PDB file of C-alpha atoms in Angstrom:
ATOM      1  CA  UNK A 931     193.800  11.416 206.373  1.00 37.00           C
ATOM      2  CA  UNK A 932     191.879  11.391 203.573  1.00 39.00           C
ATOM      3  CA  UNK A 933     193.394  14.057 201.692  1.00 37.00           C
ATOM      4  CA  UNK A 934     196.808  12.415 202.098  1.00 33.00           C
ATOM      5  CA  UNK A 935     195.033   9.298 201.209  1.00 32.00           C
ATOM      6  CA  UNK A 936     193.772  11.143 197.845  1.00 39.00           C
ATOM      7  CA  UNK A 937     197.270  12.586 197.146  1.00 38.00           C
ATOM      8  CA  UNK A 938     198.847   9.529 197.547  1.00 35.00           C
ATOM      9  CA  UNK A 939     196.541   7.640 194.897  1.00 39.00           C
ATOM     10  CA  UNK A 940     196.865  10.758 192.583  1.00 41.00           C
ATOM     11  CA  UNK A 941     201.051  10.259 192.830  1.00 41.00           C
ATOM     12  CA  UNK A 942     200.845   7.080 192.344  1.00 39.00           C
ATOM     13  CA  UNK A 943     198.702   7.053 188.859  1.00 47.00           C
ATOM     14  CA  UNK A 944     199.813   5.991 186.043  1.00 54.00           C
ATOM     15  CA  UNK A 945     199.692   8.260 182.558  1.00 65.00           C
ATOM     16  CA  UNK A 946     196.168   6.892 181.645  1.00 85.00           C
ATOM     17  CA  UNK A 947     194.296   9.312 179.492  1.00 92.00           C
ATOM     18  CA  UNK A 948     191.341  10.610 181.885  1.00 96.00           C
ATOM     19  CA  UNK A 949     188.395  13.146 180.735  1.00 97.00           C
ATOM     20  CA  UNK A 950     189.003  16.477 183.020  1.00 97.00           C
ATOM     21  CA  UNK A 951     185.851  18.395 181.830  1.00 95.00           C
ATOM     22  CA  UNK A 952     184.878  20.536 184.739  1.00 94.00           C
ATOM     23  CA  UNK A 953     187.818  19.698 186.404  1.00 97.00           C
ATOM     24  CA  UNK A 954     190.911  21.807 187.509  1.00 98.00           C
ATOM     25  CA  UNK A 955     194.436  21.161 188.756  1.00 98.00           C
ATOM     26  CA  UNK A 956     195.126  22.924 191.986  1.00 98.00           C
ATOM     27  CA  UNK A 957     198.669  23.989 192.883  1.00 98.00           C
ATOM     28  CA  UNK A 958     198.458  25.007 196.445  1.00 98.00           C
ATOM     29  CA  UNK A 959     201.506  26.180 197.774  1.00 97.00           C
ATOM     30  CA  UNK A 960     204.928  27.163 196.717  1.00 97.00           C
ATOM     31  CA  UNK A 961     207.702  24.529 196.303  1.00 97.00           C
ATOM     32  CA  UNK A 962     210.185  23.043 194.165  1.00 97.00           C
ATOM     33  CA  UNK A 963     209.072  19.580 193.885  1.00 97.00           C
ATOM     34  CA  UNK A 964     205.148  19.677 193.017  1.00 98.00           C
ATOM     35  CA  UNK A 965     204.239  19.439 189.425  1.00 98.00           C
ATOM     36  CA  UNK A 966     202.020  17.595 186.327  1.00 98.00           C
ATOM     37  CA  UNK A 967     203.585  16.033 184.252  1.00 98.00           C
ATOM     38  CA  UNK A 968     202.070  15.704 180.905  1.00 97.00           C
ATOM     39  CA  UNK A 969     202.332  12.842 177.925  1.00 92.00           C
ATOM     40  CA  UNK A 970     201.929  13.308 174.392  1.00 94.00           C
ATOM     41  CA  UNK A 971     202.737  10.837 171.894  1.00 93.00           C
ATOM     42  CA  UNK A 972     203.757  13.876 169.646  1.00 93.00           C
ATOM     43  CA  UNK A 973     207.483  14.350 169.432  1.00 94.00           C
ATOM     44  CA  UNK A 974     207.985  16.297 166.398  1.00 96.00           C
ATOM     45  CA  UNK A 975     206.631  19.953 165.854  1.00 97.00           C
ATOM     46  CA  UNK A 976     206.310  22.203 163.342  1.00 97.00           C
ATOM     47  CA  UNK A 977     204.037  24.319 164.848  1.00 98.00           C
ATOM     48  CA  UNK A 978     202.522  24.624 168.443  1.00 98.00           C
ATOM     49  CA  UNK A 979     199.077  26.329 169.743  1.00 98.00           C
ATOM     50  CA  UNK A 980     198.485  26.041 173.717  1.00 98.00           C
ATOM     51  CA  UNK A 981     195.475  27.620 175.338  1.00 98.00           C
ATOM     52  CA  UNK A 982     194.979  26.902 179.184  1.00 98.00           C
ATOM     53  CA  UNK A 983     193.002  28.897 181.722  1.00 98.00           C
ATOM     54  CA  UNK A 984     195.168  29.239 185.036  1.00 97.00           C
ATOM     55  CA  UNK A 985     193.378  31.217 187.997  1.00 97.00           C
ATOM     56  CA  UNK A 986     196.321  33.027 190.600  1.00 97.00           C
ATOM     57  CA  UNK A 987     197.448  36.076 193.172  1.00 96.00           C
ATOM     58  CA  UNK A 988     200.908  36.140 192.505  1.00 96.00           C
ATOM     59  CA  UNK A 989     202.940  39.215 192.106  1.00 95.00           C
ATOM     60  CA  UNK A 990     206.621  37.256 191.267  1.00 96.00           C
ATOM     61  CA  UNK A 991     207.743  35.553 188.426  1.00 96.00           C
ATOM     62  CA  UNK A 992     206.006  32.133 187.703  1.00 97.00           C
ATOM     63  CA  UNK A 993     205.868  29.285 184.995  1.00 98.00           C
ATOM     64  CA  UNK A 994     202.566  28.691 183.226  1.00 98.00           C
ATOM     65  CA  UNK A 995     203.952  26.577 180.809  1.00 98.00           C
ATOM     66  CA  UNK A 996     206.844  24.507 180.526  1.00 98.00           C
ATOM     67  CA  UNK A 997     208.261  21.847 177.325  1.00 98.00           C
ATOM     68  CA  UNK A 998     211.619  20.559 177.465  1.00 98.00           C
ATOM     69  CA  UNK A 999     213.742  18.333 175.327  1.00 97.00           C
ATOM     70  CA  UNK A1000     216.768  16.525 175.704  1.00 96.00           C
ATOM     71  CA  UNK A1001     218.873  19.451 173.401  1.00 95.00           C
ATOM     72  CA  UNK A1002     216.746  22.339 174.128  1.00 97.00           C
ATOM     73  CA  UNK A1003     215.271  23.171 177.902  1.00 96.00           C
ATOM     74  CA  UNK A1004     213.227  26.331 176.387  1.00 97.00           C
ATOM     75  CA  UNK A1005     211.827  24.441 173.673  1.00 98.00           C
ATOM     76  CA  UNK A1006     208.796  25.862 174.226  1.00 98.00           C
ATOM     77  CA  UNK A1007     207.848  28.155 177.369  1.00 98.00           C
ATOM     78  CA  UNK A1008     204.821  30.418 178.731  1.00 98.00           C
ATOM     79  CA  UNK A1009     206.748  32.553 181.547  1.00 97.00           C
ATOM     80  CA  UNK A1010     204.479  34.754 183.461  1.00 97.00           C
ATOM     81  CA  UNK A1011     206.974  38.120 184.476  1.00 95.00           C
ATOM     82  CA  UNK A1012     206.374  39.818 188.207  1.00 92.00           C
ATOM     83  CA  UNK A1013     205.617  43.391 185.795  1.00 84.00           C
ATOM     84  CA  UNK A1014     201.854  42.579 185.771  1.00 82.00           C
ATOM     85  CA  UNK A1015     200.550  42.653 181.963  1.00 83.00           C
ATOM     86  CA  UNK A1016     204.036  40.632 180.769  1.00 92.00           C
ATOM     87  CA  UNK A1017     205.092  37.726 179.457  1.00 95.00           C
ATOM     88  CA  UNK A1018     208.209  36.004 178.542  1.00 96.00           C
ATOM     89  CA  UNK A1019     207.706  33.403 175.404  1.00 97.00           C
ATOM     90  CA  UNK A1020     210.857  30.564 175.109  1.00 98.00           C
ATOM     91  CA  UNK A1021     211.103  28.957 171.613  1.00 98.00           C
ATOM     92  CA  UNK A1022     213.690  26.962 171.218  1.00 97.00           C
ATOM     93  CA  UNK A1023     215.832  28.425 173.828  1.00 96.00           C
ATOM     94  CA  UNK A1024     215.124  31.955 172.438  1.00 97.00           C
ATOM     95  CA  UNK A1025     212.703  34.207 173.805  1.00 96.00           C
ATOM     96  CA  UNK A1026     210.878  37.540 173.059  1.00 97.00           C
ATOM     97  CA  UNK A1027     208.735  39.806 175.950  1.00 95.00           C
ATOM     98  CA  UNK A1028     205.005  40.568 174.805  1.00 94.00           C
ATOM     99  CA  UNK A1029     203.849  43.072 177.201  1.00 91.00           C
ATOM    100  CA  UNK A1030     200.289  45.588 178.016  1.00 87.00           C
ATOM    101  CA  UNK A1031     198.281  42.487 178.393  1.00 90.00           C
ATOM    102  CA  UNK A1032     195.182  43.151 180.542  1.00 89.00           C
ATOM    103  CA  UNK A1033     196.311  40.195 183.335  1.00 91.00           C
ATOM    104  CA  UNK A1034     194.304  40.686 186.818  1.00 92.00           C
ATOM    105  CA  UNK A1035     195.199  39.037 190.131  1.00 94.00           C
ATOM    106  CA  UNK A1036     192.440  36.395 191.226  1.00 96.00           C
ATOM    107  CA  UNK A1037     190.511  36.175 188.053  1.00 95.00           C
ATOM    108  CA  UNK A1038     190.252  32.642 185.481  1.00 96.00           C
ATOM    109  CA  UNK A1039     192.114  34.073 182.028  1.00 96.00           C
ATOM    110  CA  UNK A1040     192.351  31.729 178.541  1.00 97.00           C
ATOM    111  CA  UNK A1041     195.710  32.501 177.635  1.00 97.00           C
ATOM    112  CA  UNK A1042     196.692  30.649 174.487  1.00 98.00           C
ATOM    113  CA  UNK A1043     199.944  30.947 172.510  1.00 98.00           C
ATOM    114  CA  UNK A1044     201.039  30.174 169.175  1.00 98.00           C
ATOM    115  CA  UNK A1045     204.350  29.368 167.235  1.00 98.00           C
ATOM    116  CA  UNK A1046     205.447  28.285 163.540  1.00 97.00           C
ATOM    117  CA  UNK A1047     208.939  27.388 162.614  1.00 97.00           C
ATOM    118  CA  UNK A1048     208.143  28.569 158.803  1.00 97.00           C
ATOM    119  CA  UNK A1049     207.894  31.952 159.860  1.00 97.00           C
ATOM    120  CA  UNK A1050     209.236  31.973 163.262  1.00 97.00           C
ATOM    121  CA  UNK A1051     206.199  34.542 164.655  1.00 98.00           C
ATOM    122  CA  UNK A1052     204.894  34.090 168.183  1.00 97.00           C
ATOM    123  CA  UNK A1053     201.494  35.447 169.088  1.00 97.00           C
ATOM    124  CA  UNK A1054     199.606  35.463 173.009  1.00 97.00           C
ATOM    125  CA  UNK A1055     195.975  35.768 173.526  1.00 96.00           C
ATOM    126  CA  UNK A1056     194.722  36.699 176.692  1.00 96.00           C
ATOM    127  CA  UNK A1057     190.824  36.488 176.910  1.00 96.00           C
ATOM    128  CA  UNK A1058     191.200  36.219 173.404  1.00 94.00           C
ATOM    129  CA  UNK A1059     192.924  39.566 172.809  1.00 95.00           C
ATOM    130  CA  UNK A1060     196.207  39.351 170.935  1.00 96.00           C
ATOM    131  CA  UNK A1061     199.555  41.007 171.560  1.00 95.00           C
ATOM    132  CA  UNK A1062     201.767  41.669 168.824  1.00 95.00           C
ATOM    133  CA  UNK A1063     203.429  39.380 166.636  1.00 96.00           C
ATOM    134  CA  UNK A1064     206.901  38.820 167.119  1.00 97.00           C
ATOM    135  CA  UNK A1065     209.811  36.873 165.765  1.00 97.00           C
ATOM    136  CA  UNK A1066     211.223  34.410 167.938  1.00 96.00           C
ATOM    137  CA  UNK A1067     212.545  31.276 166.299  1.00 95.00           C
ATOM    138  CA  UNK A1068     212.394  29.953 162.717  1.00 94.00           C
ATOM    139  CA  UNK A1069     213.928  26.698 160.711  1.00 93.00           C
ATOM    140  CA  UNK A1070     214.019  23.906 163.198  1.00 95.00           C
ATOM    141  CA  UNK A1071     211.357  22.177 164.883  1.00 97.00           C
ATOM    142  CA  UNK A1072     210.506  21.270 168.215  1.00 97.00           C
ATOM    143  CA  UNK A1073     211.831  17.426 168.392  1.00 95.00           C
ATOM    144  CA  UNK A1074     211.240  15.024 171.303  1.00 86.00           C
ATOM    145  CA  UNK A1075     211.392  12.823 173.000  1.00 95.00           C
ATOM    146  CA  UNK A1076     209.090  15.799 174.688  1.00 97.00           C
ATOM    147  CA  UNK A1077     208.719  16.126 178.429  1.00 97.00           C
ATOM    148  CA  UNK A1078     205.949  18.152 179.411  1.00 98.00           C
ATOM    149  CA  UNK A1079     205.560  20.472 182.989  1.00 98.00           C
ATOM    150  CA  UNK A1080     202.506  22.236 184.290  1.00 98.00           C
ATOM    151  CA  UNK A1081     203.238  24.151 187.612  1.00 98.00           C
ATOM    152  CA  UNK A1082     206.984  24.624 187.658  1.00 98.00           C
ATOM    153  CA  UNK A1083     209.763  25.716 185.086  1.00 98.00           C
ATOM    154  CA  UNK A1084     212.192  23.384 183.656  1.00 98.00           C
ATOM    155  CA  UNK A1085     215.832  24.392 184.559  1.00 96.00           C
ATOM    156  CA  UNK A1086     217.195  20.717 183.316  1.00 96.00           C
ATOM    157  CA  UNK A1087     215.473  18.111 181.680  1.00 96.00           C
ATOM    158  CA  UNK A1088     212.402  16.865 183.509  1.00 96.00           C
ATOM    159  CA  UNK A1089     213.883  18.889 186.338  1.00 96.00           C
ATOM    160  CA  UNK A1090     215.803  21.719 188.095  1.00 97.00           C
ATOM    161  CA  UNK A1091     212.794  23.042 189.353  1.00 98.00           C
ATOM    162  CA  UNK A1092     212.869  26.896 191.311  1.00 98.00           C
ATOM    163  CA  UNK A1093     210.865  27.774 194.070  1.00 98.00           C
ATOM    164  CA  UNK A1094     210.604  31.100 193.192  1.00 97.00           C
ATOM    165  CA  UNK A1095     209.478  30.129 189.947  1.00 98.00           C
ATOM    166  CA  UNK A1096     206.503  27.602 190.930  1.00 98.00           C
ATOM    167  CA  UNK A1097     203.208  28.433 189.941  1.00 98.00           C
ATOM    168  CA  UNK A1098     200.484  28.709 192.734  1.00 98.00           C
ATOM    169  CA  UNK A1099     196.849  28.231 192.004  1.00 98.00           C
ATOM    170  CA  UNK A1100     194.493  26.972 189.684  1.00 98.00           C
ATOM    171  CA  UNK A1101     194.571  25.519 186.077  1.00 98.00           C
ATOM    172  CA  UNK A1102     192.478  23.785 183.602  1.00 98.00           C
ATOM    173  CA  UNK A1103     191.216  23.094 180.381  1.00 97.00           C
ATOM    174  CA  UNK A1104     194.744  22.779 178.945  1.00 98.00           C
ATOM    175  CA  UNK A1105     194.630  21.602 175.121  1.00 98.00           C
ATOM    176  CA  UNK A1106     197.804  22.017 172.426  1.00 98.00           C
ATOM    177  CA  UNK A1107     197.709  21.363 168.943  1.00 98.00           C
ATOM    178  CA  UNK A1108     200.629  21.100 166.490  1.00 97.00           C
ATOM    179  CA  UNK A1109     199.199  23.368 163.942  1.00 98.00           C
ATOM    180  CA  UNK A1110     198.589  27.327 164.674  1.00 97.00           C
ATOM    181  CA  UNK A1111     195.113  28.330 165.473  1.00 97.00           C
ATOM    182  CA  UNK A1112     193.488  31.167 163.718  1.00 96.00           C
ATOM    183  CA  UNK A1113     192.282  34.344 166.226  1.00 94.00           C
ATOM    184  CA  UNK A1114     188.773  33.497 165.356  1.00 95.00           C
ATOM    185  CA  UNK A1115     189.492  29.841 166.893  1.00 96.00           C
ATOM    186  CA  UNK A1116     191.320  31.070 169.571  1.00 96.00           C
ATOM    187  CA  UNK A1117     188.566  33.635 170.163  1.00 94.00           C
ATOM    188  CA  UNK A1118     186.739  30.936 170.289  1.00 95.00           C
ATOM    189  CA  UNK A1119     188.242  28.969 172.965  1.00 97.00           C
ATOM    190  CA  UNK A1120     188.571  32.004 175.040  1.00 95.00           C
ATOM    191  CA  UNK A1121     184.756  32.663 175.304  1.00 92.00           C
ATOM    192  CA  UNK A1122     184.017  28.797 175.830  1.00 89.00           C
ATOM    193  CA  UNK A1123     182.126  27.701 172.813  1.00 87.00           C
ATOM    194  CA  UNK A1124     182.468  24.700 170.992  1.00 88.00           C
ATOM    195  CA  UNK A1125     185.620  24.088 170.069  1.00 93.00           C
ATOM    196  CA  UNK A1126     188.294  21.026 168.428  1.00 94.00           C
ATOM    197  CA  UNK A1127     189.836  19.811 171.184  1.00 96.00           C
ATOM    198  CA  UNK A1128     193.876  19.863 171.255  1.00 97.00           C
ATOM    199  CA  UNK A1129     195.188  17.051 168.541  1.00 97.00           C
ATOM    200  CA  UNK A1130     198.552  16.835 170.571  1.00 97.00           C
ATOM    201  CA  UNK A1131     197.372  17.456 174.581  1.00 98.00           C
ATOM    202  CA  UNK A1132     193.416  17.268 174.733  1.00 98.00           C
ATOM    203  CA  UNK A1133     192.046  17.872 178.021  1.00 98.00           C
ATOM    204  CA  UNK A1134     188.849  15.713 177.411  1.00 97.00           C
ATOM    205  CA  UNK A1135     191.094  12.875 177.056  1.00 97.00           C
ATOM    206  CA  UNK A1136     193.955  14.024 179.136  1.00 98.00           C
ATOM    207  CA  UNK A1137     197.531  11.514 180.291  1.00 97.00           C
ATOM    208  CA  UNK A1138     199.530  13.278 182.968  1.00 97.00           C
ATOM    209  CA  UNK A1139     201.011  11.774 186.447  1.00 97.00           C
ATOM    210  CA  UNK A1140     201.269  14.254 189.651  1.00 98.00           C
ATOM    211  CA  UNK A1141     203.880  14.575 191.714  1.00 97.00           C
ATOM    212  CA  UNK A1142     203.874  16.048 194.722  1.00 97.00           C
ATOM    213  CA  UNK A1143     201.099  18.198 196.777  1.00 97.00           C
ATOM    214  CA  UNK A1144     198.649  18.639 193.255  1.00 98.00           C
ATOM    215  CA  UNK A1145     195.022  18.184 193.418  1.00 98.00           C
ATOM    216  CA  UNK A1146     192.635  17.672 191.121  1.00 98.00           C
ATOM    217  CA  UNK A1147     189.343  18.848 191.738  1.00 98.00           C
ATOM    218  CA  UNK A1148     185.643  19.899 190.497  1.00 96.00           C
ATOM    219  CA  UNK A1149     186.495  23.272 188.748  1.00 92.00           C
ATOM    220  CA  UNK A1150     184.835  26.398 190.694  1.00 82.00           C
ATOM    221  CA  UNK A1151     182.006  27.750 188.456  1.00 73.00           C
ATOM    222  CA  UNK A1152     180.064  31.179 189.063  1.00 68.00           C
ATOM    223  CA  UNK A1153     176.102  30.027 190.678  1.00 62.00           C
ATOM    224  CA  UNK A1154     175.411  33.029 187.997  1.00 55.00           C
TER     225      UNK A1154
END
């Protein structure tokens, strides 16, 4: 009763900007419907960092990340493929695979991403080693208004959400600027030292409504 109780307050919340240090987002089963969505007053992007840790066992196909607008679905997307080591990144409905990343079942990663419309380059870190640089998108930027997904995969707008393509598990410290991070920042990040917090999404200060069976909860830390 009382975790229905707790998931019914946590639906029902407005986007009020909350501090989530030491806290983590758990996605505990597969469906279609459960999801965070996330509010930035940002609608106009030139450039995009996103670094998140996400915690998970599974072996399919799953959404880490997910930014849609009204004109573009893809506009910006983290796609986690079932080949373990791969990713699929979506800019602007256009995407590129970065593969040979060292991605383990049932272990916390810092997987950040980066993107600039001047040059059109996408890079991934995981545990703050890179993949290659690859062009994806150039010339337009990412324009709102900007609807935001953690835990499932936009198919429409603020919708058309897969099964099969849900994320299961845990994820936190989720921070996006609209400027590209350097490695050394990013490297940064990924080791958990001081850091500027995300100028667009900024987890210390973080507005997002959940629908659907999400919890948010004290994030698990090792007693070593």
């Amino acid at each position: 009763m009382l975790l229905l109780l707790l998931l019914v307050m946590l639906t029902s919340c407005g986007a009020i900007p909350q501090d989530l240090s030491n806290k983590m987002f758990t996605f505990p089963q597969e469906t279609n419907t459960a999801h965070v969505r996330v509010t930035t007053s940002r609608q106009d992007l030139s450039a995009v960092t996103v670094c998140f840790r996400s915690f998970t066992d599974l072996k399919r196909e799953h959404s880490l990340f997910s930014l849609a607008t009204p004109s573009v679905i893809n506009d910006f997307l983290i796609y986690k493929k079932a080949v373990n080591g791969a990713v699929n990144l979506y800019v602007r409905d256009k995407w590129v695979d970065l593969e040979g990343l060292a991605y383990k079942l049932n272990t916390w990663h810092s997987i950040c991403s980066t993107w600039d419309a001047t040059s059109g380059l996408v890079q991934l870190w995981v545990d703050g080693m890179p993949s290659s640089r690859k062009f994806v998108s150039s010339g337009s930027n990412i324009s709102g208004p900007i609807i935001i997904v953690l835990g499932q995969e936009q198919d429409s707008y603020g919708g058309g959400f897969d099964i099969k393509q849900s994320f299961v598990g845990m994820m936190s410290d989720v921070h996006m600027w609209d400027y590209t991070l350097s490695s050394c920042e990013i490297e940064t990040y990924s080791n958990k030292f001081s850091f500027t917090p995300g100028n667009v999404l900024n987890w210390n200060a973080f507005e997002f409504q959940i629908a659907g069976r999400v919890l948010l909860e004290n994030k698990q830390e090792s007693c070593q």
